[in-house]
C-alpha cells in the first residue's frame, strides 16, 4: 500500500489534520492500494505560496534549460510507463493496455511542451515608422492551479502542467481524490529529473482545497476537467475573481452510422469507443444513430458486445474492467432503470454480469445497449459516464445531424461512412469541438487542442496544443525608438 503525501516546495508533507482516505482496487472491491490524509484550504495555500516563491526564478530560467529538464522527464516517463500503467489499473480499474495508452497520450503532451522554444517565439517588424521598430513576445502568467478527474489520472494532469511550466509558470495540482497514485508518481519523476522545488506542487484534497486555490490572489489561471455542473461553477468562480479559466465539462457524444459504412471496422470502433475504459471518458460514444439501411451493423455489434469478458484489468483476456466505485456503479444502475421506465428497449442487459473468481466484490457493470431511444429520454440527454450505449434511428443523414445537434453538449461526434460527401456535410454541420470520420474516439493529438462546444467547455481556450500555449502566457508588445545623437551630434560620423 502506498501512502500518498502532498508535494510542497519539493518536500513531502502529510497534514496534521484531515480525514484519512483509502483507495480501493475497483476490480476486487477490497484491497486498499493507497491512502492519504485529506488536505484542506490551509495546505492548499501553503502550496500556492511555495509556487509563488518559485515563480520568478523559474520564469527567469531560459526556456531551453526548462525544456532540457522536460526532456529528462520524458526519458524517465518512458522508462517507467509500465509501472505507471499498472498503478492506474489498481486505482482506476482500466485494462492495462488502456492505462498504457493513456500514459502514452500524456507523454505526447510532454513531447509537445519540449518544443516550447519554437512555440514561444514572438513577432518582429522593423521600421513600423521612421526609426521605430515593434515586436511582441510571450511572458508566463505566474502561479497556475489545476484539478483533474478520476478517469484519466495520469493523462489529464499532463494536459496541463507540462505546458504551463514549459511556458515559465509554476503549478499547483489537485489530482482526483479517487485516483491519486499515478499523479503522485509523476510528480516524483519530474522532481527526480531536476525540476526545482516549488515549480510543481501537488495537494491531495477535496473541494475546499481547490476552492482555496481559485480564490488565492497569487493564482492567475485555473485549469479544470470534470462534470459540467462543476466545470461551470469553477469557471464562474474563477472568472468572477478576474482569473483566466479553461474548464472542460461533460459530454454526450453521437456517432452516426451510414448504410455504406464498413461493417466490421465500424463495429470495432463503436465497441471500443462506447465500452473502452468502462465508458468512463468524455470521448465515449454515448449515442449511436443508425441511419436507415445500416441496421445490419447494429445487429452485428450487439452480437459482439455480448461476448465481452469482464474482469481485472491486469488479465490479458479481460475485455472491460470495473467502474470506479460502488457509488458510481449504483448510479449507472439507476440510469438503466430509468431507461427501462422511459420505454427504451434493453437490447443488452449489463446488470448482474458474469464476474471471474476473485472479482466478486468488484464494481462491475456489464455493457448495456438501449434501442429505440428518443431525444426526450433522460438516458439520451444526461451524461451517464458508464458502459451504456443508447441507439436512435434516423431516416437520413440530415435527420441524424439534427438529432445530434439537439444535445446541450458538444464535445465529440463521429460519422461512419464510405462517402466523402456525407463526411463533408457532417463535419460542416455538426455542432461539436472534435469530429471523427470513421473514428470512434476523435481525440486530437497533443499538437492540436482538446475541447468541445456548448456545455462541454467553459472558457475560450482549450487544453494543450497552441491553445494551451496561449492560455498559459500573456503577450507583451514593445515599441522601440533610438535617437541618432540628437543635440550631441551624429555619433556614427556620417
Coordinates of C-alpha atoms in Angstrom, one line a residue:
X1 CA 0.0 0.0 0.0
X2 CA 1.3 3.4 -1.0
X3 CA 0.9 6.3 1.5
X4 CA 0.3 9.5 -0.5
X5 CA 1.8 12.8 0.7
X6 CA 1.5 16.3 -0.6
X7 CA 4.4 17.8 -2.5
X8 CA 5.0 21.4 -1.5
X9 CA 8.2 23.2 -2.2
X10 CA 10.0 20.0 -3.0
X11 CA 9.1 18.4 0.3
X12 CA 6.7 15.5 1.0
X13 CA 4.2 16.6 3.6
X14 CA 1.3 14.9 5.4
X15 CA -1.2 17.4 7.0
X16 CA -1.6 17.0 10.8
X17 CA -5.4 17.1 10.5
X18 CA -7.9 15.9 7.9
X19 CA -9.6 12.5 7.4
X20 CA -7.8 9.6 6.0
X21 CA -9.0 8.4 2.6
X22 CA -8.4 4.9 1.3
X23 CA -8.1 4.0 -2.3
X24 CA -9.7 0.6 -3.1
X25 CA -8.9 -1.5 -6.1
X26 CA -12.1 -1.4 -8.1
X27 CA -11.6 -4.9 -9.5
X28 CA -11.9 -6.7 -6.2
X29 CA -13.6 -4.1 -4.1
X30 CA -11.5 -4.9 -1.1
X31 CA -7.8 -4.3 -1.5
X32 CA -6.5 -0.9 -0.2
X33 CA -3.9 0.2 -2.6
X34 CA -3.2 3.6 -1.2
X35 CA -4.3 6.0 1.5
X36 CA -3.8 9.8 2.2
X37 CA -4.8 12.3 4.7
X38 CA -7.1 14.8 3.0
X39 CA -5.8 18.4 2.8
X40 CA -7.9 21.5 3.3
X41 CA -7.6 25.2 2.4
X42 CA -4.7 25.8 4.7
X43 CA -2.5 23.3 3.0
X44 CA -3.6 24.5 -0.4
X45 CA -2.4 28.0 0.5
X46 CA 1.0 26.6 1.6
X47 CA 1.3 25.1 -1.9
X48 CA 0.2 28.4 -3.6
X49 CA 2.8 30.4 -1.6
X50 CA 5.5 27.9 -2.5
X51 CA 4.6 28.2 -6.1
X52 CA 4.6 32.0 -5.9
X53 CA 8.1 32.0 -4.3
X54 CA 9.5 29.7 -7.0
X55 CA 7.9 31.6 -9.9
X56 CA 10.4 34.4 -10.5
X57 CA 13.4 32.1 -10.5
X58 CA 11.7 29.6 -12.8
X59 CA 10.4 32.3 -15.2
X60 CA 13.9 33.7 -15.4
X61 CA 15.3 30.3 -16.3
X62 CA 16.0 30.2 -20.1
X63 CA 13.3 28.3 -21.9
X64 CA 15.9 26.0 -23.5
X65 CA 17.1 25.0 -20.0
X66 CA 13.5 24.4 -18.8
X67 CA 12.9 22.1 -21.8
X68 CA 16.1 20.2 -21.1
X69 CA 14.6 19.2 -17.8
X70 CA 11.4 18.2 -19.5
X71 CA 13.3 16.1 -22.0
X72 CA 14.8 14.2 -19.0
X73 CA 11.2 13.9 -17.5
X74 CA 10.1 12.3 -20.8
X75 CA 13.0 9.8 -20.6
X76 CA 12.1 8.8 -17.1
X77 CA 8.4 8.5 -18.0
X78 CA 9.3 6.2 -20.9
X79 CA 11.4 4.0 -18.6
X80 CA 8.5 3.7 -16.1
X81 CA 5.5 3.6 -18.4
X82 CA 4.6 0.0 -17.3
X83 CA 4.9 0.9 -13.6
X84 CA 2.7 3.9 -14.1
X85 CA 0.2 1.9 -16.1
X86 CA -0.1 -0.8 -13.5
X87 CA -0.7 1.8 -10.8
X88 CA -3.6 3.2 -12.9
X89 CA -5.1 -0.3 -13.3
X90 CA -5.0 -0.7 -9.5
X91 CA -6.5 2.7 -8.6
X92 CA -8.9 3.2 -11.6
X93 CA -9.8 -0.3 -13.0
X94 CA -8.8 0.3 -16.6
X95 CA -7.3 -2.5 -18.7
X96 CA -3.5 -2.4 -18.7
X97 CA -3.5 -1.6 -22.4
X98 CA -5.9 1.3 -21.9
X99 CA -3.9 2.6 -19.0
X100 CA -0.7 2.4 -21.0
X101 CA -2.3 4.2 -23.9
X102 CA -3.4 7.0 -21.6
X103 CA 0.1 7.4 -20.2
X104 CA 1.4 7.5 -23.8
X105 CA -1.0 10.3 -24.6
X106 CA 0.3 12.2 -21.6
X107 CA 3.9 11.7 -22.7
X108 CA 2.9 13.1 -26.1
X109 CA 1.8 16.4 -24.5
X110 CA 5.2 16.4 -22.7
X111 CA 6.9 16.0 -26.1
X112 CA 4.9 18.9 -27.4
X113 CA 5.9 21.0 -24.4
X114 CA 9.6 20.2 -25.1
X115 CA 9.2 22.3 -28.3
X116 CA 8.4 25.4 -26.3
X117 CA 11.5 27.4 -27.6
X118 CA 9.8 27.3 -31.0
X119 CA 6.3 27.8 -29.7
X120 CA 7.2 30.9 -27.6
X121 CA 8.8 32.8 -30.4
X122 CA 7.3 36.2 -30.9
X123 CA 6.9 38.6 -33.8
X124 CA 9.2 41.4 -35.0
X125 CA 8.7 44.2 -37.5
X126 CA 11.4 46.7 -38.3
X127 CA 10.6 50.3 -39.2
X128 CA 6.9 50.4 -38.4
X129 CA 7.5 54.1 -38.6
X130 CA 10.6 56.2 -39.2
X131 CA 13.4 54.8 -37.0
X132 CA 10.9 52.8 -34.9
X133 CA 10.7 49.1 -34.5
X134 CA 8.0 46.9 -33.0
X135 CA 7.8 43.4 -31.6
X136 CA 5.6 41.2 -29.5
X137 CA 6.6 38.3 -27.2
X138 CA 5.1 36.0 -24.6
X139 CA 5.5 36.0 -20.8
X140 CA 4.4 33.5 -18.2
X141 CA 1.4 34.3 -16.1
X142 CA 2.7 33.3 -12.7
X143 CA 1.1 30.6 -10.5
X144 CA -1.4 28.3 -12.2
X145 CA -3.8 25.8 -10.5
X146 CA -5.4 22.7 -11.9
X147 CA -7.8 20.0 -10.8
X148 CA -8.3 16.7 -12.6
X149 CA -10.9 13.9 -12.7
X150 CA -10.6 10.2 -11.8
X151 CA -11.0 8.7 -15.3
X152 CA -7.5 9.6 -16.7
X153 CA -5.5 10.3 -13.5
X154 CA -2.1 10.5 -15.4
X155 CA -3.1 11.8 -18.8
X156 CA -5.3 14.8 -17.8
X157 CA -2.8 16.3 -15.3
X158 CA -0.2 16.1 -18.2
X159 CA -2.6 18.1 -20.4
X160 CA -1.9 20.9 -18.0
X161 CA 1.3 21.3 -16.1
X162 CA 4.0 20.3 -18.7
X163 CA 2.8 23.1 -21.0
X164 CA 2.3 25.5 -18.1
X165 CA 5.8 25.0 -16.6
X166 CA 7.5 24.9 -20.1
X167 CA 6.0 28.4 -20.6
X168 CA 7.7 29.5 -17.3
X169 CA 4.7 29.3 -14.9
X170 CA 4.7 27.4 -11.6
X171 CA 1.8 25.0 -10.9
X172 CA -0.3 23.7 -8.1
X173 CA -2.1 20.4 -9.0
X174 CA -5.0 18.8 -7.2
X175 CA -5.3 15.3 -8.5
X176 CA -8.5 13.3 -8.2
X177 CA -9.2 12.2 -4.6
X178 CA -10.4 8.9 -6.1
X179 CA -7.2 8.2 -8.1
X180 CA -4.2 10.0 -6.6
X181 CA -1.4 7.4 -7.1
X182 CA -0.3 7.9 -10.7
X183 CA -0.2 11.7 -10.4
X184 CA 1.8 11.3 -7.2
X185 CA 4.3 9.1 -9.1
X186 CA 4.6 11.5 -12.0
X187 CA 5.4 14.4 -9.6
X188 CA 8.2 12.3 -8.2
X189 CA 9.5 11.6 -11.7
X190 CA 9.5 15.4 -12.5
X191 CA 11.5 16.3 -9.4
X192 CA 13.9 13.4 -9.9
X193 CA 14.5 14.9 -13.4
X194 CA 15.7 18.1 -11.9
X195 CA 12.6 20.3 -11.7
X196 CA 13.3 22.9 -9.0
X197 CA 11.4 22.9 -5.7
X198 CA 8.1 24.8 -5.8
X199 CA 7.7 24.7 -9.6
X200 CA 5.3 21.7 -9.4
X201 CA 3.3 21.3 -6.2
X202 CA 0.7 18.6 -5.5
X203 CA -2.1 18.8 -2.9
X204 CA -4.3 15.8 -2.2
X205 CA -7.7 17.1 -1.1
X206 CA -11.2 17.8 -2.0
X207 CA -13.4 20.8 -2.9
X208 CA -12.2 23.0 -0.1
X209 CA -8.6 22.7 -1.2
X210 CA -9.4 23.6 -4.8
X211 CA -11.7 26.5 -4.0
X212 CA -8.9 28.0 -1.9
X213 CA -6.6 27.8 -4.9
X214 CA -9.2 29.5 -7.1
X215 CA -9.6 32.3 -4.5
X216 CA -5.9 32.8 -3.9
X217 CA -4.8 36.2 -5.3
X218 CA -1.4 34.6 -6.3
X219 CA -3.2 32.2 -8.7
X220 CA -3.5 33.8 -12.1
X221 CA -5.2 31.0 -14.1
X222 CA -7.2 27.9 -13.4
X223 CA -7.5 24.6 -15.4
X224 CA -10.2 22.1 -14.7
X225 CA -11.7 18.9 -16.2
X226 CA -14.8 17.3 -14.7
X227 CA -18.5 17.1 -14.9
X228 CA -20.5 20.0 -16.5
X229 CA -22.1 21.3 -13.3
X230 CA -18.7 21.5 -11.5
X231 CA -16.9 22.9 -14.6
X232 CA -19.5 25.7 -14.9
X233 CA -19.1 26.5 -11.2
X234 CA -15.3 26.6 -11.4
X235 CA -15.4 28.8 -14.5
X236 CA -17.9 31.2 -12.8
X237 CA -15.8 31.4 -9.6
X238 CA -12.5 31.9 -11.4
X239 CA -13.7 34.5 -13.9
X240 CA -15.5 36.4 -11.2
X241 CA -12.2 36.6 -9.4
X242 CA -10.6 38.0 -12.6
X243 CA -8.7 34.9 -13.5
X244 CA -8.3 33.1 -16.7
X245 CA -10.1 29.8 -16.8
X246 CA -10.3 26.8 -19.1
X247 CA -12.9 24.4 -17.7
X248 CA -13.8 21.2 -19.6
X249 CA -17.2 19.6 -18.7
X250 CA -19.2 16.6 -19.7
X251 CA -20.3 15.1 -23.0
X252 CA -23.0 13.1 -24.8
X253 CA -21.1 12.1 -28.0
X254 CA -23.1 11.0 -31.0
X255 CA -21.9 8.5 -33.7
X256 CA -23.8 8.4 -36.9
X257 CA -23.7 5.1 -38.8
X258 CA -24.5 5.3 -42.5
X259 CA -25.6 2.4 -44.7
X260 CA -22.3 2.5 -46.6
X261 CA -20.1 2.2 -43.5
X262 CA -17.5 -0.6 -43.4
X263 CA -19.4 -3.1 -41.2
X264 CA -16.6 -4.8 -39.1
X265 CA -14.4 -1.7 -38.8
X266 CA -17.4 0.3 -37.7
X267 CA -18.4 -2.3 -35.1
X268 CA -14.9 -2.5 -33.7
X269 CA -14.7 1.3 -33.4
X270 CA -18.1 1.7 -31.8
X271 CA -17.5 -1.0 -29.2
X272 CA -14.1 0.4 -28.4
X273 CA -15.5 3.9 -28.0
X274 CA -18.6 3.0 -26.1
X275 CA -17.2 0.4 -23.7
X276 CA -13.5 1.1 -23.6
X277 CA -12.4 2.3 -20.2
X278 CA -15.9 1.1 -19.0
X279 CA -17.4 4.1 -20.7
X280 CA -15.8 6.4 -18.1
X281 CA -14.4 9.0 -20.5
X282 CA -15.7 12.2 -22.0
X283 CA -14.9 10.9 -25.5
X284 CA -17.0 7.8 -25.2
X285 CA -19.8 7.1 -27.7
X286 CA -23.0 7.6 -25.8
X287 CA -25.5 7.6 -28.7
X288 CA -25.3 5.6 -31.9
X289 CA -27.7 7.0 -34.6
X290 CA -28.5 4.2 -37.1
X291 CA -29.4 5.8 -40.4
X292 CA -32.0 3.7 -42.4
X293 CA -30.2 0.8 -44.1
X294 CA -27.5 0.4 -41.5
X295 CA -29.5 -1.9 -39.3
X296 CA -27.3 -5.0 -40.0
X297 CA -24.3 -3.2 -38.5
X298 CA -26.3 -2.8 -35.3
X299 CA -27.1 -6.5 -35.2
X300 CA -23.5 -7.4 -35.7
X301 CA -22.4 -5.0 -33.0
X302 CA -24.8 -6.4 -30.4
X303 CA -23.6 -10.0 -31.0
X304 CA -20.0 -8.9 -30.3
X305 CA -20.9 -6.8 -27.3
X306 CA -22.5 -9.8 -25.6
X307 CA -19.1 -11.6 -25.8
X308 CA -17.1 -9.0 -23.9
X309 CA -15.4 -10.5 -20.9
X310 CA -15.3 -8.6 -17.6
X311 CA -12.5 -8.8 -15.1
X312 CA -9.3 -7.4 -13.7
X313 CA -7.5 -5.0 -16.0
X314 CA -4.2 -6.9 -15.5
X315 CA -5.7 -10.0 -17.1
X316 CA -4.9 -10.1 -20.8
X317 CA -8.2 -11.8 -21.5
X318 CA -10.3 -9.1 -19.9
X319 CA -12.3 -7.0 -22.4
X320 CA -13.7 -4.5 -19.9
X321 CA -12.8 -3.6 -16.4
X322 CA -14.9 -2.2 -13.5
X323 CA -16.2 1.3 -12.9
X324 CA -14.5 3.5 -10.3
X325 CA -16.6 2.8 -7.2
X326 CA -19.7 1.1 -5.7
X327 CA -21.4 4.5 -5.6
X328 CA -20.8 5.1 -9.3
X329 CA -21.9 1.6 -10.2
X330 CA -25.2 2.2 -8.3
X331 CA -25.6 5.5 -10.2
X332 CA -25.3 3.7 -13.5
X333 CA -27.7 1.0 -12.5
X334 CA -30.3 3.7 -11.7
X335 CA -29.9 5.1 -15.2
X336 CA -30.6 1.6 -16.6
X337 CA -33.8 1.5 -14.5
X338 CA -34.6 5.0 -15.9
X339 CA -34.2 3.9 -19.4
X340 CA -36.5 0.9 -18.9
X341 CA -39.1 3.1 -17.3
X342 CA -38.9 5.6 -20.1
X343 CA -39.8 2.9 -22.6
X344 CA -36.4 2.3 -24.2
X345 CA -35.8 -1.3 -25.4
X346 CA -33.0 -3.0 -23.4
X347 CA -31.1 -5.0 -26.1
X348 CA -28.1 -5.8 -23.9
X349 CA -28.6 -6.0 -20.1
X350 CA -25.4 -5.4 -18.2
X351 CA -26.9 -5.9 -14.8
X352 CA -25.7 -8.9 -12.8
X353 CA -22.8 -9.7 -15.2
X354 CA -20.6 -12.8 -15.1
X355 CA -17.6 -12.0 -12.9
X356 CA -14.4 -14.1 -12.7
X357 CA -13.2 -15.6 -9.4
X358 CA -11.6 -13.0 -7.2
X359 CA -13.6 -10.1 -8.6
X360 CA -16.9 -11.0 -7.0
X361 CA -16.9 -7.8 -4.8
X362 CA -15.6 -5.6 -7.7
X363 CA -17.5 -2.6 -9.0
X364 CA -18.7 -4.1 -12.3
X365 CA -21.5 -3.2 -14.7
X366 CA -21.6 -5.1 -17.9
X367 CA -22.1 -3.5 -21.3
X368 CA -25.6 -2.0 -21.8
X369 CA -27.4 -1.2 -25.1
X370 CA -30.7 0.6 -25.2
X371 CA -32.5 0.6 -28.6
X372 CA -35.4 2.9 -29.8
X373 CA -34.2 5.8 -27.6
X374 CA -35.8 9.2 -28.2
X375 CA -34.2 12.6 -27.6
X376 CA -36.6 13.4 -24.7
X377 CA -35.4 10.5 -22.6
X378 CA -33.1 11.1 -19.6
X379 CA -30.7 8.4 -20.9
X380 CA -30.4 10.4 -24.1
X381 CA -29.9 13.8 -22.5
X382 CA -27.7 13.2 -19.4
X383 CA -24.1 12.1 -19.1
X384 CA -24.2 8.6 -17.6
X385 CA -20.4 8.1 -17.7
X386 CA -20.5 4.4 -17.8
X387 CA -20.8 1.5 -20.3
X388 CA -24.3 2.4 -21.6
X389 CA -25.0 3.0 -25.3
X390 CA -28.2 4.5 -26.5
X391 CA -29.4 3.7 -30.0
X392 CA -31.5 6.1 -32.0
X393 CA -32.9 5.7 -35.6
X394 CA -32.9 8.3 -38.4
X395 CA -34.3 8.3 -41.9
X396 CA -31.4 10.3 -43.3
X397 CA -28.1 11.9 -42.6
X398 CA -29.9 15.3 -42.3
X399 CA -32.2 13.9 -39.6
X400 CA -29.3 12.2 -37.8
X401 CA -27.3 15.5 -37.6
X402 CA -30.4 17.3 -36.3
X403 CA -30.7 14.7 -33.5
X404 CA -27.1 15.2 -32.5
X405 CA -27.3 19.0 -32.6
X406 CA -30.2 19.0 -30.1
X407 CA -27.8 17.9 -27.4
X408 CA -26.8 20.5 -24.8
X409 CA -23.3 19.0 -25.0
X410 CA -20.8 19.5 -27.9
X411 CA -17.7 17.6 -27.1
X412 CA -17.2 15.0 -29.8
X413 CA -19.1 13.3 -32.7
X414 CA -18.2 10.8 -35.4
X415 CA -19.6 9.6 -38.7
X416 CA -19.0 6.1 -40.2
X417 CA -19.4 6.2 -44.0
X418 CA -17.7 5.5 -47.3
X419 CA -19.0 8.8 -48.8
X420 CA -16.7 11.8 -48.9
X421 CA -19.8 14.0 -49.5
X422 CA -21.6 12.6 -46.4
X423 CA -18.4 13.1 -44.3
X424 CA -18.1 16.7 -45.5
X425 CA -21.7 17.5 -44.8
X426 CA -21.3 16.0 -41.3
X427 CA -18.1 17.8 -40.3
X428 CA -19.5 21.1 -41.6
X429 CA -22.9 21.0 -39.8
X430 CA -22.2 19.1 -36.6
X431 CA -22.0 21.3 -33.5
X432 CA -19.1 20.0 -31.5
X433 CA -15.4 20.7 -31.0
X434 CA -13.9 17.3 -32.0
X435 CA -15.0 15.4 -35.1
X436 CA -14.3 11.9 -36.2
X437 CA -14.6 10.5 -39.7
X438 CA -14.6 6.7 -39.4
X439 CA -13.0 7.1 -36.0
X440 CA -14.9 6.3 -32.7
X441 CA -12.7 8.4 -30.4
X442 CA -11.8 11.7 -32.2
X443 CA -9.4 12.9 -29.5
X444 CA -6.8 15.2 -31.1
X445 CA -3.1 14.7 -30.8
X446 CA -1.1 16.9 -28.4
X447 CA -0.1 19.5 -31.0
X448 CA -3.8 20.2 -31.7
X449 CA -6.1 21.3 -28.9
X450 CA -8.7 19.3 -26.9
X451 CA -12.1 20.7 -26.0
X452 CA -15.7 21.0 -27.1
X453 CA -18.6 23.4 -27.6
X454 CA -21.7 24.3 -25.6
X455 CA -21.9 22.8 -22.1
X456 CA -18.7 20.8 -22.7
X457 CA -16.3 23.7 -22.5
X458 CA -16.4 26.9 -20.4
X459 CA -13.8 29.4 -21.5
X460 CA -12.3 30.5 -24.8
X461 CA -9.2 28.3 -24.9
X462 CA -8.9 24.5 -24.9
X463 CA -6.3 22.2 -23.5
X464 CA -2.7 21.6 -24.9
X465 CA -1.7 22.5 -28.4
X466 CA -1.5 26.1 -29.4
X467 CA -4.5 26.9 -27.2
X468 CA -2.5 25.7 -24.2
X469 CA 0.4 27.9 -25.0
X470 CA -2.0 30.9 -25.5
X471 CA -3.7 30.1 -22.2
X472 CA -0.6 29.9 -20.1
X473 CA 1.1 33.0 -21.4
X474 CA 0.4 36.7 -21.9
X475 CA 1.6 38.8 -24.8
X476 CA 3.6 42.0 -24.4
X477 CA 4.1 44.4 -27.3
X478 CA 7.1 46.7 -27.5
X479 CA 7.6 49.9 -29.5
X480 CA 11.3 50.9 -29.7
X481 CA 12.9 54.1 -30.9
X482 CA 16.6 55.1 -30.7
X483 CA 17.7 58.6 -31.4
X484 CA 20.8 59.2 -33.6
X485 CA 22.7 61.5 -31.3
X486 CA 20.3 64.5 -31.1
X487 CA 22.0 67.5 -29.6
X488 CA 25.3 65.7 -29.1
X489 CA 25.6 65.3 -32.8
X490 CA 25.9 62.3 -35.2
X491 CA 27.6 59.6 -33.2
X492 CA 28.4 57.5 -36.3
X493 CA 30.4 60.2 -38.0
X494 CA 28.5 60.4 -41.3

